[in-house]
């Protein structure tokens, strides 16, 4: 599974599993031993045909966990099919379009239990992601892809129903920027301009083994 902690303001945790279950936990009460963790949302991700969407990694896009980027892997050998009950009781079932190359990133509106869009440009499953200061997202593909792609917030923001083809989930296959130089990376981090009165520009740190590349 994967356990990305939310930004400090949210005081929460997101858990994703290999069978497509996604849970959002929020801490209540005091700190230390007095803290109580409560499951606020329980979602079950399924591809067309009913196969579970194995969750490879998760990245919160907002401080209050309202928007999540979820990297989903399509396991063609999976046994889950139509009619299979979502993982656990009380889970909301979300359908994700089948990816072109085995994996894609689903942008989820947790409060509405909705898939806003999928980002499907990598040729291998996305292994790491990073929310960007401008509201966008950076995604790092697996070893068969060896690229980092930058996506704009406008690529998943709500669109009129007529423009997105009724109830169909929009599939975005073109990122706003593709970085080949970093290659296959294990982690991504945004480095904003910290100077007083600084610009909205930022750099992107891409890490693999003992090497970190800084992309401007």
Coordinates of C-alpha atoms in Angstrom, one line a residue:
X1 CA 0.0 0.0 0.0
X2 CA 0.9 3.7 0.1
X3 CA 0.6 6.1 3.0
X4 CA 1.1 9.8 1.9
X5 CA 0.5 12.2 4.7
X6 CA -1.5 15.3 4.0
X7 CA -0.1 18.8 4.5
X8 CA 0.0 19.7 8.2
X9 CA -3.1 21.9 8.0
X10 CA -5.2 18.9 7.1
X11 CA -3.9 16.7 10.0
X12 CA -4.9 13.6 7.9
X13 CA -3.6 10.5 6.2
X14 CA -4.5 8.7 2.9
X15 CA -4.1 5.0 2.6
X16 CA -4.2 3.2 -0.8
X17 CA -4.0 -0.6 -1.4
X18 CA -3.3 -3.0 -4.2
X19 CA -7.0 -4.0 -4.4
X20 CA -8.1 -0.5 -5.2
X21 CA -9.3 0.6 -1.8
X22 CA -8.6 4.2 -0.8
X23 CA -9.3 5.6 2.7
X24 CA -9.0 9.1 4.0
X25 CA -8.3 9.4 7.8
X26 CA -8.6 12.5 9.9
X27 CA -7.2 12.9 13.3
X28 CA -9.4 14.3 16.1
X29 CA -8.9 15.0 19.8
X30 CA -5.6 15.9 21.3
X31 CA -2.1 14.9 20.3
X32 CA -0.1 11.9 21.4
X33 CA -2.1 9.1 23.0
X34 CA -5.3 11.2 23.1
X35 CA -5.5 11.4 19.3
X36 CA -8.3 9.5 17.6
X37 CA -8.1 8.6 13.9
X38 CA -11.5 8.5 12.0
X39 CA -12.1 7.2 8.5
X40 CA -13.8 10.1 6.7
X41 CA -14.0 8.6 3.2
X42 CA -13.8 5.0 1.8
X43 CA -13.5 4.7 -2.0
X44 CA -13.1 1.7 -4.2
X45 CA -11.4 2.3 -7.6
X46 CA -12.3 0.0 -10.6
X47 CA -11.4 0.0 -14.2
X48 CA -13.8 -0.7 -17.0
X49 CA -14.7 -4.4 -16.9
X50 CA -14.5 -4.4 -13.1
X51 CA -10.8 -5.0 -12.5
X52 CA -9.4 -3.4 -9.4
X53 CA -7.2 -0.3 -9.9
X54 CA -4.0 -1.1 -8.0
X55 CA -2.9 2.1 -6.2
X56 CA 0.8 2.8 -6.7
X57 CA 1.0 6.2 -5.1
X58 CA -1.2 9.1 -3.9
X59 CA -0.6 12.9 -3.8
X60 CA -2.9 15.4 -2.1
X61 CA -3.5 18.4 -4.3
X62 CA -5.2 20.6 -1.7
X63 CA -4.5 21.2 2.0
X64 CA -7.8 19.7 3.2
X65 CA -7.6 16.4 1.2
X66 CA -10.5 17.5 -1.0
X67 CA -8.6 16.7 -4.2
X68 CA -6.3 13.7 -4.7
X69 CA -4.0 12.5 -7.5
X70 CA -4.0 8.7 -7.5
X71 CA -1.6 6.6 -9.6
X72 CA -3.5 3.5 -10.7
X73 CA -2.0 0.3 -12.2
X74 CA -4.0 -2.0 -14.4
X75 CA -3.1 -5.6 -13.5
X76 CA -4.2 -7.6 -16.5
X77 CA -3.9 -10.8 -14.5
X78 CA -6.3 -9.5 -11.8
X79 CA -9.3 -11.6 -11.0
X80 CA -11.8 -8.9 -10.0
X81 CA -14.7 -8.7 -12.4
X82 CA -18.1 -7.2 -12.9
X83 CA -20.4 -7.8 -9.9
X84 CA -17.6 -7.9 -7.4
X85 CA -18.5 -5.9 -4.3
X86 CA -16.2 -2.9 -3.6
X87 CA -13.5 -3.6 -1.0
X88 CA -15.1 -3.5 2.5
X89 CA -18.5 -2.3 3.5
X90 CA -19.7 1.3 2.8
X91 CA -17.2 2.0 0.0
X92 CA -18.2 4.3 -2.8
X93 CA -17.4 2.7 -6.2
X94 CA -15.5 4.9 -8.7
X95 CA -14.9 3.9 -12.3
X96 CA -11.6 4.8 -14.0
X97 CA -11.0 4.6 -17.8
X98 CA -8.6 1.9 -18.8
X99 CA -5.1 3.3 -19.3
X100 CA -3.3 3.0 -22.6
X101 CA -0.1 1.6 -21.2
X102 CA -1.0 -0.2 -17.9
X103 CA -1.2 2.8 -15.7
X104 CA -2.6 6.3 -15.4
X105 CA -3.2 9.0 -12.8
X106 CA -6.8 9.6 -11.7
X107 CA -7.7 13.0 -10.2
X108 CA -10.4 12.5 -7.5
X109 CA -12.8 14.9 -5.9
X110 CA -13.1 13.1 -2.5
X111 CA -16.0 15.1 -1.2
X112 CA -18.1 14.4 -4.3
X113 CA -16.8 10.8 -4.8
X114 CA -16.0 11.8 -8.4
X115 CA -13.2 11.2 -11.0
X116 CA -12.5 14.6 -12.6
X117 CA -10.1 13.3 -15.2
X118 CA -7.3 10.8 -15.8
X119 CA -3.7 11.8 -16.9
X120 CA -2.6 9.1 -19.3
X121 CA 0.6 10.0 -21.1
X122 CA 3.3 7.8 -19.4
X123 CA 4.3 4.5 -21.0
X124 CA 4.8 2.9 -17.5
X125 CA 2.9 3.3 -14.2
X126 CA 3.6 6.5 -12.4
X127 CA 5.8 5.8 -9.3
X128 CA 6.0 9.3 -7.7
X129 CA 4.1 12.6 -7.9
X130 CA 4.4 16.1 -6.5
X131 CA 1.8 18.9 -6.1
X132 CA 3.2 22.2 -7.6
X133 CA 2.9 25.7 -6.1
X134 CA 0.8 26.8 -9.1
X135 CA -1.8 24.1 -8.5
X136 CA -0.4 21.7 -11.1
X137 CA 1.1 18.3 -10.7
X138 CA 4.4 16.6 -11.6
X139 CA 4.4 12.9 -12.3
X140 CA 7.3 10.5 -12.7
X141 CA 7.0 7.4 -14.9
X142 CA 8.4 4.0 -14.1
X143 CA 11.6 2.4 -15.6
X144 CA 10.1 1.8 -19.0
X145 CA 9.0 5.4 -19.3
X146 CA 11.9 7.4 -17.8
X147 CA 10.3 10.8 -18.0
X148 CA 8.8 13.5 -15.7
X149 CA 5.7 15.2 -16.9
X150 CA 4.1 18.5 -15.7
X151 CA 0.4 19.0 -15.8
X152 CA -1.7 22.2 -15.4
X153 CA -4.6 22.5 -13.0
X154 CA -6.8 23.5 -15.9
X155 CA -6.5 19.9 -17.3
X156 CA -8.8 18.5 -14.6
X157 CA -10.9 21.4 -13.5
X158 CA -14.6 21.0 -14.0
X159 CA -15.8 21.4 -17.5
X160 CA -19.4 21.8 -18.9
X161 CA -21.0 18.4 -19.3
X162 CA -21.4 18.9 -23.0
X163 CA -17.7 19.6 -23.5
X164 CA -16.5 16.4 -21.8
X165 CA -18.9 14.1 -23.6
X166 CA -21.7 13.7 -21.0
X167 CA -20.8 11.6 -18.0
X168 CA -17.5 10.4 -19.6
X169 CA -14.3 10.9 -17.6
X170 CA -12.0 13.2 -19.6
X171 CA -8.7 11.5 -20.5
X172 CA -5.7 13.8 -20.9
X173 CA -2.9 12.4 -23.0
X174 CA -0.8 15.5 -23.5
X175 CA 1.1 17.1 -20.5
X176 CA 2.0 20.8 -20.6
X177 CA 5.7 19.9 -20.4
X178 CA 7.8 16.7 -20.6
X179 CA 11.2 16.4 -19.0
X180 CA 13.4 13.6 -20.3
X181 CA 16.7 14.6 -18.7
X182 CA 15.8 13.4 -15.1
X183 CA 15.1 9.9 -16.4
X184 CA 13.5 7.3 -14.1
X185 CA 13.2 9.0 -10.6
X186 CA 12.1 7.8 -7.2
X187 CA 10.9 11.1 -5.7
X188 CA 9.9 14.6 -6.8
X189 CA 9.8 17.9 -4.8
X190 CA 8.8 21.5 -5.7
X191 CA 11.3 24.2 -4.7
X192 CA 9.4 27.6 -4.7
X193 CA 11.0 31.0 -4.9
X194 CA 11.5 31.8 -1.2
X195 CA 12.9 35.3 -1.6
X196 CA 10.8 38.2 -0.2
X197 CA 8.4 39.3 -2.9
X198 CA 9.6 36.4 -5.0
X199 CA 8.0 35.3 -8.2
X200 CA 5.6 32.4 -8.7
X201 CA 8.3 30.4 -10.4
X202 CA 9.7 27.2 -8.9
X203 CA 12.2 24.5 -9.6
X204 CA 11.6 20.8 -9.5
X205 CA 14.0 18.4 -7.6
X206 CA 14.1 14.9 -9.1
X207 CA 15.8 12.2 -7.1
X208 CA 17.2 8.8 -7.9
X209 CA 19.6 6.8 -5.7
X210 CA 22.3 9.3 -4.7
X211 CA 21.6 11.9 -7.4
X212 CA 19.2 14.8 -7.3
X213 CA 18.6 16.8 -10.5
X214 CA 17.2 20.3 -10.3
X215 CA 15.1 21.3 -13.2
X216 CA 14.1 25.0 -13.8

